[in-house]
Amino acid sequence: MSRHATFSLVTVSLFAALTAVGAFIKIPLPYVPFTLQILFTFMAGSLLGSKKGMQSQLVYVAIGLAGLPVFTQGGGIGYVLQPTFGYLIGFIAAAFVVGRIIERIQSPKTHHFVIANLTGLFVVYLIGVPYLYLALNLWLGVPSSWAHIIMIGFVYSVGGDIVISVLTGILATRLYKAVFSIRNNQIELTRESIR
């Protein structure tokens, strides 16, 4: 295995683990607890790029579905029936979207990271809120109106998530150059070892 492949494997695994840690830093709210998972999801997209950022969240979700209690309320394949599972799907898509936006910019600045994160946040809610509605109304037997779902699945938590999106953008700006430099060095070392 090349140094670049090893570095990629380590960073993907690291962000999967950090997202799991973020699940346990939470403020309990009805149905959708407020956690720091979104911080690590957006950092994964910003620092690893679209594909590896998405892979880190896929690894996180796969480990949880395999049975490890890395989600806010445990783990296991039955977690797909939890009303919050749509947000986990949203994390996978959001990491890709954030990474894709940053990849298209030559030298991203703080506002680019913040805009990418806010776009990613929109993706998380775009998937999470309808899933919450379906879960409560269809298979959990808790009749809920769209107004109620938007209140508990969006309004209660979006303010804190916007703050985290901005703070993550500032943090990503500081870390991006360092991570980008390390990644380029690993690629260069791999090329030299092939020659």
Coordinates of N, CA and C in Angstrom, one line a residue, residues 109-182:
K109 N -11.2 30.7 0.6 CA -11.1 31.6 1.8 C -12.3 31.2 2.7
T110 N -12.3 31.9 3.9 CA -13.2 31.6 4.9 C -14.7 31.6 4.4
H111 N -15.0 32.6 3.6 CA -16.4 32.7 3.2 C -16.8 31.6 2.3
H112 N -15.8 31.0 1.5 CA -16.1 29.9 0.7 C -16.5 28.7 1.5
F113 N -15.7 28.4 2.6 CA -16.0 27.3 3.5 C -17.3 27.5 4.2
V114 N -17.6 28.7 4.6 CA -18.9 29.0 5.3 C -20.1 28.7 4.3
I115 N -19.9 29.2 3.1 CA -21.0 29.0 2.1 C -21.2 27.5 1.8
A116 N -20.0 26.8 1.6 CA -20.1 25.4 1.4 C -20.8 24.6 2.6
N117 N -20.5 25.0 3.8 CA -21.1 24.4 5.0 C -22.6 24.7 5.0
L118 N -23.0 25.9 4.7 CA -24.4 26.3 4.8 C -25.2 25.5 3.7
T119 N -24.5 25.3 2.5 CA -25.1 24.5 1.5 C -25.2 23.0 2.0
G120 N -24.2 22.5 2.6 CA -24.2 21.2 3.2 C -25.3 21.1 4.2
L121 N -25.5 22.1 5.0 CA -26.5 22.1 6.1 C -27.9 22.0 5.4
F122 N -28.1 22.7 4.3 CA -29.4 22.7 3.6 C -29.6 21.2 3.1
V123 N -28.6 20.6 2.6 CA -28.7 19.2 2.2 C -29.1 18.2 3.3
V124 N -28.5 18.4 4.5 CA -28.8 17.6 5.6 C -30.3 17.7 6.0
Y125 N -30.8 18.9 6.0 CA -32.2 19.1 6.4 C -33.1 18.7 5.3
L126 N -32.7 18.9 4.0 CA -33.5 18.5 2.9 C -33.8 17.0 2.9
I127 N -32.8 16.2 3.4 CA -33.0 14.8 3.5 C -33.6 14.4 4.9
G128 N -33.1 15.0 5.9 CA -33.5 14.6 7.3 C -34.9 14.9 7.7
V129 N -35.4 16.1 7.3 CA -36.8 16.5 7.7 C -37.9 15.6 7.0
P130 N -37.8 15.4 5.7 CA -38.9 14.5 5.1 C -38.8 13.1 5.7
Y131 N -37.6 12.6 6.0 CA -37.4 11.3 6.6 C -38.0 11.2 8.0
L132 N -37.9 12.3 8.7 CA -38.5 12.4 10.1 C -40.0 12.3 9.9
Y133 N -40.6 13.0 9.0 CA -42.0 13.0 8.7 C -42.5 11.6 8.4
L134 N -41.8 10.9 7.5 CA -42.2 9.6 7.1 C -42.1 8.6 8.2
A135 N -40.9 8.7 9.0 CA -40.7 7.8 10.1 C -41.8 7.9 11.2
L136 N -42.2 9.1 11.5 CA -43.2 9.3 12.6 C -44.6 8.9 12.1
N137 N -44.9 9.3 10.9 CA -46.3 9.1 10.4 C -46.5 7.7 9.8
L138 N -45.5 7.1 9.2 CA -45.7 5.8 8.5 C -45.4 4.6 9.4
W139 N -44.2 4.5 10.0 CA -43.8 3.3 10.7 C -43.8 3.4 12.2
L140 N -43.8 4.6 12.7 CA -43.8 4.7 14.2 C -45.2 5.0 14.7
G141 N -46.1 5.3 13.8 CA -47.5 5.5 14.3 C -47.7 6.7 15.2
V142 N -46.9 7.8 14.9 CA -47.1 9.0 15.6 C -47.5 10.1 14.7
P143 N -48.8 10.3 14.5 CA -49.3 11.2 13.5 C -48.8 12.6 13.8
S144 N -48.1 13.2 12.8 CA -47.5 14.5 12.9 C -47.7 15.3 11.7
S145 N -48.0 16.6 11.8 CA -48.2 17.5 10.7 C -46.9 18.0 10.2
W146 N -46.9 18.5 9.0 CA -45.6 19.1 8.5 C -45.2 20.3 9.4
A147 N -46.1 21.0 9.9 CA -45.8 22.2 10.7 C -45.0 21.7 12.0
H148 N -45.5 20.6 12.6 CA -44.9 20.1 13.8 C -43.5 19.5 13.4
I149 N -43.4 18.8 12.3 CA -42.1 18.2 11.9 C -41.1 19.3 11.6
I150 N -41.5 20.4 10.9 CA -40.6 21.5 10.6 C -40.1 22.1 11.9
M151 N -41.0 22.2 12.9 CA -40.6 22.8 14.2 C -39.6 21.9 14.9
I152 N -39.9 20.6 15.1 CA -39.0 19.8 15.9 C -37.7 19.3 15.1
G153 N -37.9 19.3 13.7 CA -36.8 18.8 12.9 C -35.9 19.8 12.3
F154 N -36.4 21.1 12.4 CA -35.6 22.1 11.7 C -35.4 23.4 12.6
V155 N -36.6 23.9 13.0 CA -36.5 25.2 13.7 C -35.7 25.1 15.0
Y156 N -35.9 24.0 15.8 CA -35.3 23.9 17.1 C -33.8 23.8 17.0
S157 N -33.3 23.3 15.9 CA -31.8 23.0 15.8 C -31.1 23.8 14.8
V158 N -31.8 24.5 13.8 CA -31.1 25.1 12.7 C -30.2 26.3 13.2
G159 N -30.6 27.0 14.2 CA -29.8 28.2 14.7 C -28.4 27.7 15.2
G160 N -28.4 26.7 16.0 CA -27.1 26.1 16.5 C -26.3 25.6 15.3
D161 N -26.9 24.9 14.4 CA -26.2 24.4 13.2 C -25.6 25.5 12.3
I162 N -26.3 26.6 12.2 CA -25.7 27.7 11.4 C -24.5 28.2 12.1
V163 N -24.5 28.4 13.4 CA -23.4 28.8 14.2 C -22.2 27.9 14.0
I164 N -22.5 26.6 14.1 CA -21.5 25.5 13.9 C -20.9 25.6 12.5
S165 N -21.8 25.8 11.5 CA -21.3 25.9 10.1 C -20.3 27.1 9.9
V166 N -20.6 28.2 10.6 CA -19.7 29.3 10.4 C -18.4 29.1 11.2
L167 N -18.5 28.5 12.4 CA -17.3 28.2 13.2 C -16.4 27.2 12.5
T168 N -17.1 26.2 11.9 CA -16.4 25.1 11.1 C -15.7 25.7 9.9
G169 N -16.3 26.7 9.3 CA -15.7 27.4 8.1 C -14.4 28.1 8.5
I170 N -14.4 28.8 9.7 CA -13.3 29.5 10.2 C -12.1 28.5 10.5
L171 N -12.5 27.4 11.2 CA -11.5 26.3 11.6 C -11.0 25.7 10.3
A172 N -11.8 25.4 9.4 CA -11.4 24.7 8.1 C -10.4 25.6 7.4
T173 N -10.6 26.9 7.4 CA -9.7 27.8 6.7 C -8.3 27.7 7.3
R174 N -8.2 27.5 8.6 CA -6.9 27.4 9.3 C -6.2 26.0 9.0
L175 N -7.0 25.0 8.9 CA -6.5 23.6 8.7 C -6.3 23.2 7.3
Y176 N -7.0 23.9 6.4 CA -7.0 23.4 5.0 C -5.6 23.4 4.3
K177 N -4.8 24.5 4.5 CA -3.5 24.6 3.9 C -2.6 23.5 4.4
A178 N -2.6 23.3 5.7 CA -1.8 22.3 6.3 C -2.1 20.9 5.8
V179 N -3.4 20.5 5.8 CA -3.8 19.2 5.3 C -3.5 19.1 3.8
F180 N -3.8 20.1 3.0 CA -3.5 20.1 1.6 C -2.0 19.9 1.3
S181 N -1.2 20.5 2.1 CA 0.3 20.4 2.0 C 0.7 19.0 2.3
I182 N 0.2 18.4 3.3 CA 0.5 17.0 3.7 C 0.1 16.0 2.6

